[in-house]
PDB file of C-alpha atoms in Angstrom:
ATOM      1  CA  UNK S 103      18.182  18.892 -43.767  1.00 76.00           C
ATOM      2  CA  UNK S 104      21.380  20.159 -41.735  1.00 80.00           C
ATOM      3  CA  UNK S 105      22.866  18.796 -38.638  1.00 81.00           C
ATOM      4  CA  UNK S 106      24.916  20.899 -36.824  1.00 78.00           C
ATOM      5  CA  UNK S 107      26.129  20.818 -33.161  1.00 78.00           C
ATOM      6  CA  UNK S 108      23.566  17.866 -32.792  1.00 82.00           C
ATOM      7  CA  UNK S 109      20.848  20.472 -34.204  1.00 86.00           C
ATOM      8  CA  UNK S 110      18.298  19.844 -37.098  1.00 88.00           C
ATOM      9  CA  UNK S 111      18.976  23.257 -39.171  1.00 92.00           C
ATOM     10  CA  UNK S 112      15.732  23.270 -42.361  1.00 91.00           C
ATOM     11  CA  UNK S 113      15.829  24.859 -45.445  1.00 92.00           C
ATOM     12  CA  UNK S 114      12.326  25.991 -47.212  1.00 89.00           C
ATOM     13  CA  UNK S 115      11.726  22.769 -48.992  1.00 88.00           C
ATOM     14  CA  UNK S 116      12.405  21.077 -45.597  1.00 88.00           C
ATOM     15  CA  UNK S 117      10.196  23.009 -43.642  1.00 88.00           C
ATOM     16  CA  UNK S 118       7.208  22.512 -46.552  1.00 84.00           C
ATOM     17  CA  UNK S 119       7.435  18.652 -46.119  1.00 80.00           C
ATOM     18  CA  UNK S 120       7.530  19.723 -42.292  1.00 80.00           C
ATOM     19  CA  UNK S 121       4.679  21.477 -41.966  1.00 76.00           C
ATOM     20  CA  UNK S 122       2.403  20.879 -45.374  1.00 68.00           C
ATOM     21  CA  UNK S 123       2.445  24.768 -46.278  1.00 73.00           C
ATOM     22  CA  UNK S 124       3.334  25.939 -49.806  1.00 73.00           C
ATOM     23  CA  UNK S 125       6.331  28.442 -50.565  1.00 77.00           C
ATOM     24  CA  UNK S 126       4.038  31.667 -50.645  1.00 73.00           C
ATOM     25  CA  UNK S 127       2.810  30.847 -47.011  1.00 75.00           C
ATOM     26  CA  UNK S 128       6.138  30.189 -45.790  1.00 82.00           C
ATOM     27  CA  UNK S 129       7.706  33.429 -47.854  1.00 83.00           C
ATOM     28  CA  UNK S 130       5.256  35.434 -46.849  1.00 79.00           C
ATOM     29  CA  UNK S 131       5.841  34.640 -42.892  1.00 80.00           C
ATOM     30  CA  UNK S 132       9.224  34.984 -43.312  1.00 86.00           C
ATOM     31  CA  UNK S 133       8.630  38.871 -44.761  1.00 81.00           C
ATOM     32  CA  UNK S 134       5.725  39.456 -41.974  1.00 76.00           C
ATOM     33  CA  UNK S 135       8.578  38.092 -39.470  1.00 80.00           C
ATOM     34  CA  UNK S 136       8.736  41.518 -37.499  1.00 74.00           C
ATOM     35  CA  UNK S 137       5.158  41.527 -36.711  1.00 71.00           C
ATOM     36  CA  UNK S 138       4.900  37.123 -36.396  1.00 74.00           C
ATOM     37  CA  UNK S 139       8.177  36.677 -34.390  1.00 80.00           C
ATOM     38  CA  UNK S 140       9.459  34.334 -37.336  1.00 87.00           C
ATOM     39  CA  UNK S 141      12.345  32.282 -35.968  1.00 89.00           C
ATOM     40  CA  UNK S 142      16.391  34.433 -37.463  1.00 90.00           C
ATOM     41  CA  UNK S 143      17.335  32.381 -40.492  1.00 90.00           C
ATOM     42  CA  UNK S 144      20.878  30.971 -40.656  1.00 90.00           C
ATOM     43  CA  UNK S 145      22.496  30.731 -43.439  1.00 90.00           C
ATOM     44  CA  UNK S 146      24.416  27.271 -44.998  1.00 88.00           C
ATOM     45  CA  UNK S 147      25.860  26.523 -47.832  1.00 88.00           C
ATOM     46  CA  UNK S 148      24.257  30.173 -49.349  1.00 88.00           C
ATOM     47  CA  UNK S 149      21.215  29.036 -48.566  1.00 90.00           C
ATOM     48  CA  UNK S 150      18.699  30.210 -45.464  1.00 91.00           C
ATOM     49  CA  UNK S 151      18.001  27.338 -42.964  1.00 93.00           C
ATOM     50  CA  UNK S 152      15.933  27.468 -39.636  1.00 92.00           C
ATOM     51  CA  UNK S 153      16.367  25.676 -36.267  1.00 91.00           C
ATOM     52  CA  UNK S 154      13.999  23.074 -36.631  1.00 90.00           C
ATOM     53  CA  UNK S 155      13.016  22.704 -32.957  1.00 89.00           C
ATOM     54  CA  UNK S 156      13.038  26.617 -32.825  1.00 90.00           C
ATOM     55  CA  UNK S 157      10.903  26.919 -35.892  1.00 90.00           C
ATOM     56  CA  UNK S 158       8.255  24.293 -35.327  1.00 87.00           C
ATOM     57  CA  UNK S 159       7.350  25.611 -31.495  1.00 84.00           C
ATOM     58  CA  UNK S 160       7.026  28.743 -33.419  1.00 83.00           C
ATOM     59  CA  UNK S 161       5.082  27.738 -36.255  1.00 82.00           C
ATOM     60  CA  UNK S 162       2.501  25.652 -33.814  1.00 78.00           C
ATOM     61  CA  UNK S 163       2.146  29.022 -32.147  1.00 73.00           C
ATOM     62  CA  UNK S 164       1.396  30.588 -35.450  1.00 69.00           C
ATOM     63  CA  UNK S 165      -0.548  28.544 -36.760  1.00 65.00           C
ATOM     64  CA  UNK S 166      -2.652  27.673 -33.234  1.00 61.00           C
ATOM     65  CA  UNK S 167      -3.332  31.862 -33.203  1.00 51.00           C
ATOM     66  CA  UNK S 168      -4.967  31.959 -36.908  1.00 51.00           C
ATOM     67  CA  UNK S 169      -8.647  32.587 -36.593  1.00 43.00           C
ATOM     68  CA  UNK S 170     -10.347  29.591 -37.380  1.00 44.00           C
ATOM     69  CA  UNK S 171     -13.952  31.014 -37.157  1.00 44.00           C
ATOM     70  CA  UNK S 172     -13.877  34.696 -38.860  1.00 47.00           C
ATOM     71  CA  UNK S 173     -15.771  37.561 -37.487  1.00 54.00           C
ATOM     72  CA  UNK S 174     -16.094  35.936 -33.705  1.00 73.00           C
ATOM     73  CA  UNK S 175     -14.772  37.840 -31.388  1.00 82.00           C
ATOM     74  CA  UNK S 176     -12.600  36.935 -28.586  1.00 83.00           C
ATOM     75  CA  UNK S 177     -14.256  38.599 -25.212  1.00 85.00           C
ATOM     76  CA  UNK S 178     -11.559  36.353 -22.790  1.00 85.00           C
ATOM     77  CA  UNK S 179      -8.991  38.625 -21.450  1.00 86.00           C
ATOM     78  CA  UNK S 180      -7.221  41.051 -19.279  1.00 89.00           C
ATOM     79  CA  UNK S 181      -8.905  44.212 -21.185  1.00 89.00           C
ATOM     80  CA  UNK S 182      -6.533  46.664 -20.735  1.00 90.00           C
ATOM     81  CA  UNK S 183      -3.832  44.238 -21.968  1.00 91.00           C
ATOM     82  CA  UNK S 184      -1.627  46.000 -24.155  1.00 90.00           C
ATOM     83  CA  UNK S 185      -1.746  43.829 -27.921  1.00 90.00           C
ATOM     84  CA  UNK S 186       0.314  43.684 -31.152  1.00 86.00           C
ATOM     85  CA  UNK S 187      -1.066  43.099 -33.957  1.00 84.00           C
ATOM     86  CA  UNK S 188      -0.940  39.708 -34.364  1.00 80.00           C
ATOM     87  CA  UNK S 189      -3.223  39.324 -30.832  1.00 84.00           C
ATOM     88  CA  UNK S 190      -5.481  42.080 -32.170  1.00 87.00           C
ATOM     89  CA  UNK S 191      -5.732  40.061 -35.214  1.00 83.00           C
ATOM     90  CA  UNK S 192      -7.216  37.225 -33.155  1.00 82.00           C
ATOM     91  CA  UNK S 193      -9.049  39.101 -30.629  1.00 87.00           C
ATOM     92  CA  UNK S 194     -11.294  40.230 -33.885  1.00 86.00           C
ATOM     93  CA  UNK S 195     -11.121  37.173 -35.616  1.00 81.00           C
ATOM     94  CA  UNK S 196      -9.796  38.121 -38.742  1.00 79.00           C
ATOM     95  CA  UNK S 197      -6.613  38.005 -40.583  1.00 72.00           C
ATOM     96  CA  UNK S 198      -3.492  39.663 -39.527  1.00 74.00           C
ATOM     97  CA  UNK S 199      -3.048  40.946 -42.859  1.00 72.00           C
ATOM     98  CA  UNK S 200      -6.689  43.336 -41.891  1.00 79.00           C
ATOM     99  CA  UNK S 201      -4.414  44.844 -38.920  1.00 83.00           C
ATOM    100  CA  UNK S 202      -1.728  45.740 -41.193  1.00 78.00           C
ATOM    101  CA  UNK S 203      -3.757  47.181 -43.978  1.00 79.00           C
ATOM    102  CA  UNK S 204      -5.672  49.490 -41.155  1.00 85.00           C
ATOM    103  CA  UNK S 205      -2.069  51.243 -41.052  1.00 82.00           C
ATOM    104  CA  UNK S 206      -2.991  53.211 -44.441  1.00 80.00           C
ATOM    105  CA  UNK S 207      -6.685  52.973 -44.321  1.00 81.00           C
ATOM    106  CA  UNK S 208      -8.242  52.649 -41.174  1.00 85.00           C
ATOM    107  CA  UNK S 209     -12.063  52.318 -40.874  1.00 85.00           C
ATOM    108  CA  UNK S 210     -14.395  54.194 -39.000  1.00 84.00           C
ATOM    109  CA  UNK S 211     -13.732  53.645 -35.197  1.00 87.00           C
ATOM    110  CA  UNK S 212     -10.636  51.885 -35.727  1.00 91.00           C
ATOM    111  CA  UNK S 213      -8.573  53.325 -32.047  1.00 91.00           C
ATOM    112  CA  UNK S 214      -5.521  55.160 -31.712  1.00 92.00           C
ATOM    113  CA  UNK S 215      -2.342  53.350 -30.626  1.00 93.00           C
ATOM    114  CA  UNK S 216      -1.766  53.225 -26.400  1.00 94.00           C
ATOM    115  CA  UNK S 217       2.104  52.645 -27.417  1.00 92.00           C
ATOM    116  CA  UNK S 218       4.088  52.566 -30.428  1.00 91.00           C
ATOM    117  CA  UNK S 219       7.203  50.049 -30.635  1.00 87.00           C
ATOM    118  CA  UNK S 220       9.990  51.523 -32.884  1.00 84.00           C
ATOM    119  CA  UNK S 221      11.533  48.168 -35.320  1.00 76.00           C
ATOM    120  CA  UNK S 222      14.436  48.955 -37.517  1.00 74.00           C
ATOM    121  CA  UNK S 223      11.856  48.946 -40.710  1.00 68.00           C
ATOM    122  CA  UNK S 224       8.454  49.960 -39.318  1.00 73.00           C
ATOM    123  CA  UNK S 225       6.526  50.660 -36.323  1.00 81.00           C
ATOM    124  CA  UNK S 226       4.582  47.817 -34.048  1.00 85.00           C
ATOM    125  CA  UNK S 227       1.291  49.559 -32.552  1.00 89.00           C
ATOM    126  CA  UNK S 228      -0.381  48.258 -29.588  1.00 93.00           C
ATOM    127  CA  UNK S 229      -4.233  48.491 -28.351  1.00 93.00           C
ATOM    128  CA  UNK S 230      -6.206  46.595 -25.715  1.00 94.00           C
ATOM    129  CA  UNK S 231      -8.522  44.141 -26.012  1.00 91.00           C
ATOM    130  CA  UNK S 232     -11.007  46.841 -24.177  1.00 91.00           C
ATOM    131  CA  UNK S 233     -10.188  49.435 -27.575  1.00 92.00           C
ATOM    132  CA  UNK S 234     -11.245  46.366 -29.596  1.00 91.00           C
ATOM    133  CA  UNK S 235     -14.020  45.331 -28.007  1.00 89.00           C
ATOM    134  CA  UNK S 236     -15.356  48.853 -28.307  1.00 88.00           C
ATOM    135  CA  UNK S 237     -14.069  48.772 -32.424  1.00 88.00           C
ATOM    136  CA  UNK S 238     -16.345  45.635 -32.724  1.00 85.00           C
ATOM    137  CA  UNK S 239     -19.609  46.628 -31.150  1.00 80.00           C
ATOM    138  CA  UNK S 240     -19.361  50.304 -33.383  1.00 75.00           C
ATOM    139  CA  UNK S 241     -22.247  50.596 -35.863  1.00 51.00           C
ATOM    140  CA  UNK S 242     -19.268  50.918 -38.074  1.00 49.00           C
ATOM    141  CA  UNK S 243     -17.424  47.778 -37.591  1.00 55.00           C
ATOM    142  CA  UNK S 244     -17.406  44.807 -39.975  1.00 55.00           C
ATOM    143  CA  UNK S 245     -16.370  42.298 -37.841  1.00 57.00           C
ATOM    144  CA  UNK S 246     -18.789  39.719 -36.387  1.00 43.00           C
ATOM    145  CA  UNK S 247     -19.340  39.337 -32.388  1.00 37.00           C
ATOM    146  CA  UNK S 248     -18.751  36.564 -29.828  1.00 35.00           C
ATOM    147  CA  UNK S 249     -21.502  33.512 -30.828  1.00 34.00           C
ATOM    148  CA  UNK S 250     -22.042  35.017 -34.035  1.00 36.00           C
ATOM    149  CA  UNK S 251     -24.863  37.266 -32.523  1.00 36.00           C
ATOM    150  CA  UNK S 252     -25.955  40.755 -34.684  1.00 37.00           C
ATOM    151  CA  UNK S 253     -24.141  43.730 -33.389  1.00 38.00           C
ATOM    152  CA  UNK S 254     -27.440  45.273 -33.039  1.00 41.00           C
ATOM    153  CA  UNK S 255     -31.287  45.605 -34.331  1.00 42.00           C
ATOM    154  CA  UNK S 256     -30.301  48.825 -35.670  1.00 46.00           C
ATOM    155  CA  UNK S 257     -32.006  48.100 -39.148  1.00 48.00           C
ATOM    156  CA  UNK S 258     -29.775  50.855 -41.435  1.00 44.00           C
ATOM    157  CA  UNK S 259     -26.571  48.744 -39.533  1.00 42.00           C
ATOM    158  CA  UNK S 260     -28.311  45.150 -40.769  1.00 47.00           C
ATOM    159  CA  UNK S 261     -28.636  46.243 -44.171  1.00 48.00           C
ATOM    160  CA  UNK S 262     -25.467  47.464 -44.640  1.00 44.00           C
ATOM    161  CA  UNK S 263     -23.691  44.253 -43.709  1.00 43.00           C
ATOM    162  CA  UNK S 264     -25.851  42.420 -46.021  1.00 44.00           C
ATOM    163  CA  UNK S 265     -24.775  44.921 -48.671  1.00 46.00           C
ATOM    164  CA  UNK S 266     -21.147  43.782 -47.950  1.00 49.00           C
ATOM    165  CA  UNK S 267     -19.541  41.998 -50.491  1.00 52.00           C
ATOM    166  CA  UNK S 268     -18.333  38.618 -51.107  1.00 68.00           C
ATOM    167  CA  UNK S 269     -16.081  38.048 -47.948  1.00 74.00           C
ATOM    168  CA  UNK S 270     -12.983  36.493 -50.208  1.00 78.00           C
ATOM    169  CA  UNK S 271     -13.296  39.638 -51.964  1.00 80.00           C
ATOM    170  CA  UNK S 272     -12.664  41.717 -48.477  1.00 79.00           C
ATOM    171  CA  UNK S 273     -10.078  39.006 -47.244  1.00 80.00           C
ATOM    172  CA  UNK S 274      -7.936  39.744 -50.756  1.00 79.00           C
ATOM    173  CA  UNK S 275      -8.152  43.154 -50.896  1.00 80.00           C
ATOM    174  CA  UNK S 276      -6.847  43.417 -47.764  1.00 77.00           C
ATOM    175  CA  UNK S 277      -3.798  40.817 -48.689  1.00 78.00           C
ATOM    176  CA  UNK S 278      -3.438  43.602 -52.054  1.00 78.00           C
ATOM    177  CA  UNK S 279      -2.760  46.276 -49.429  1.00 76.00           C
ATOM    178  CA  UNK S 280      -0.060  44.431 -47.894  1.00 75.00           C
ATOM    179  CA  UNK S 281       1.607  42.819 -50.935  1.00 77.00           C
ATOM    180  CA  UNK S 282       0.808  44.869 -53.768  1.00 75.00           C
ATOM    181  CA  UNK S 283       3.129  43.469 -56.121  1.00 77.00           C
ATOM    182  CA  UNK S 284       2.249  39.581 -56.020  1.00 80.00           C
ATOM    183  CA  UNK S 285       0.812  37.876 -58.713  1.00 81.00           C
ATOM    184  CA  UNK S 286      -3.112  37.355 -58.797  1.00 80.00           C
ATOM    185  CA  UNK S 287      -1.940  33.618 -58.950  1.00 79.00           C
ATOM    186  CA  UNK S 288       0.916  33.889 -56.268  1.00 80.00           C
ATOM    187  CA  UNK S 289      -2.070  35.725 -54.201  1.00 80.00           C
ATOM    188  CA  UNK S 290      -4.432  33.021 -54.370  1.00 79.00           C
ATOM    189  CA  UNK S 291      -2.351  30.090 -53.690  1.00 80.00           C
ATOM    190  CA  UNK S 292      -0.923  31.743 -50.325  1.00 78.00           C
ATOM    191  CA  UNK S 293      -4.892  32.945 -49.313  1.00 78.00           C
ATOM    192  CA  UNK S 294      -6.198  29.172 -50.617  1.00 74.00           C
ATOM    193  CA  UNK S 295      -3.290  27.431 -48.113  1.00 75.00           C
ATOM    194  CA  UNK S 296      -4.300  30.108 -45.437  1.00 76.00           C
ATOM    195  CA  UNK S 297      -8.191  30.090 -45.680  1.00 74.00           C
ATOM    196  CA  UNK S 298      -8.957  26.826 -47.495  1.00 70.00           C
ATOM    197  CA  UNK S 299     -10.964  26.992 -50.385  1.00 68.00           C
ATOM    198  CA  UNK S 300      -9.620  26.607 -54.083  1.00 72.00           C
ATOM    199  CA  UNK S 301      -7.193  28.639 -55.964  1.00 74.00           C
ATOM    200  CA  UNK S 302      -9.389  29.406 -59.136  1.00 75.00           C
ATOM    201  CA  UNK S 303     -12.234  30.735 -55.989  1.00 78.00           C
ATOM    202  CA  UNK S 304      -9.221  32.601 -54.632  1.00 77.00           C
ATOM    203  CA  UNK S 305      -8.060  34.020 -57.890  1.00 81.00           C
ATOM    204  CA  UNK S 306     -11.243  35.260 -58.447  1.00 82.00           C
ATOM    205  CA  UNK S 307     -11.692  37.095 -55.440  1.00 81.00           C
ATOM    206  CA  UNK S 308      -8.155  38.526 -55.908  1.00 82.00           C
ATOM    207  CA  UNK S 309      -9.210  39.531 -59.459  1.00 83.00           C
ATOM    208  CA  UNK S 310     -12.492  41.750 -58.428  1.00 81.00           C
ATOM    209  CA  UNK S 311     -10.475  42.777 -55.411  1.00 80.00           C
ATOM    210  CA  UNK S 312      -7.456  44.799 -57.730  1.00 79.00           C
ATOM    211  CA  UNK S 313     -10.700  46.180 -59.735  1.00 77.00           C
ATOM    212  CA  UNK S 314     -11.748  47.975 -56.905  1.00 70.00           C
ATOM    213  CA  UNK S 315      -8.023  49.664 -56.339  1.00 63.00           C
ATOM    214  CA  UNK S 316      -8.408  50.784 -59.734  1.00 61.00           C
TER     215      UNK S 316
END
């Protein structure tokens, strides 16, 4: 830890004592940081350091914004708010990582932008919560609804969702899309830290996950 001009400046070690994440959490917020918002790094000594203040209001932000209960939907709302992807992440209850993979391969339903943010290495799209709603209650949608209830009694729509498969297989090949060339071990650690679970589960999942790009 750094003190400069009576400020707390933390390095990556620092900031896993600080918040009980692993490196490939903290790495991989720090490359997501133009869709997250991550906190500029500062560099000392060579090495990248953070505000500590700055970084921790941020990271209780984060971290209060994860879905904690997948495939619920969030119905609260101004609907025709205008949402990045981090907000659409939560609105569907699913991982931000789902968002970003939708980019290349979106599902059936998935809406068109309402605005388009130009960033010096990629584009931010917005939708509303009202697009989203309407993306979860599609007969093509895998995401849950609010309370957990069925998206309907269609029976061909049931029995395709209990054809789905395993969903730590879904939630890793979705991490492959975004970070391609990670390790199968590297993978798993960051989606155990994020999701809970174990690593070998994790490393599984990641494994029959790459099959499938194959």
């Amino acid at each position: 830890m750094q003190s400069l001009s009576g400020l707390q400046f933390a390095d990556r070690t620092d900031l896993i004592a600080h918040s009980g994440y692993g490196e490939s959490s903290l790495r991989a917020w720090w490359g997501d940081r133009e869709e997250n918002g991550h906190p500029p790094a500062r560099t000392i000594d060579g090495v990248m350091h953070w505000d500590l203040a700055v970084w921790s209001e941020w990271f209780t932000e984060v971290t209060r914004q994860e879905p904690r209960d997948l495939g619920r939907i969030d119905r609260s709302g101004d609907p025709d708010e205008e949402l990045p992807p981090v907000k659409q992440a939560r609105v569907l209850g699913v991982d931000t990582s789902r968002i970003t993979a939708y980019r290349k391969n979106p599902p059936p339903g998935w809406p068109e932008p309402v605005r388009v943010e130009k960033l010096p290495t990629r584009d931010r799209e917005y939708r509303t919560r009202r697009q989203l709603w309407e993306f979860a209650d599609g007969e093509g949608s895998r995401v849950g609804t609010a309370g957990g209830r069925p998206t309907g009694p269609d029976p061909k729509v049931r029995a395709a969702k209990e054809a789905q498969p395993d969903p730590r297989v879904v939630t890793a090949f979705d991490a492959l899309a975004v970070r391609p060339g990670w390790k199968a071990g590297e993978l798993a650690l960051a989606l155990a830290e994020r999701h809970g679970g174990s690593v070998p589960v994790w490393r599984r999942a990641v494994t029959a996950a790459r099959k499938q790009t194959r």
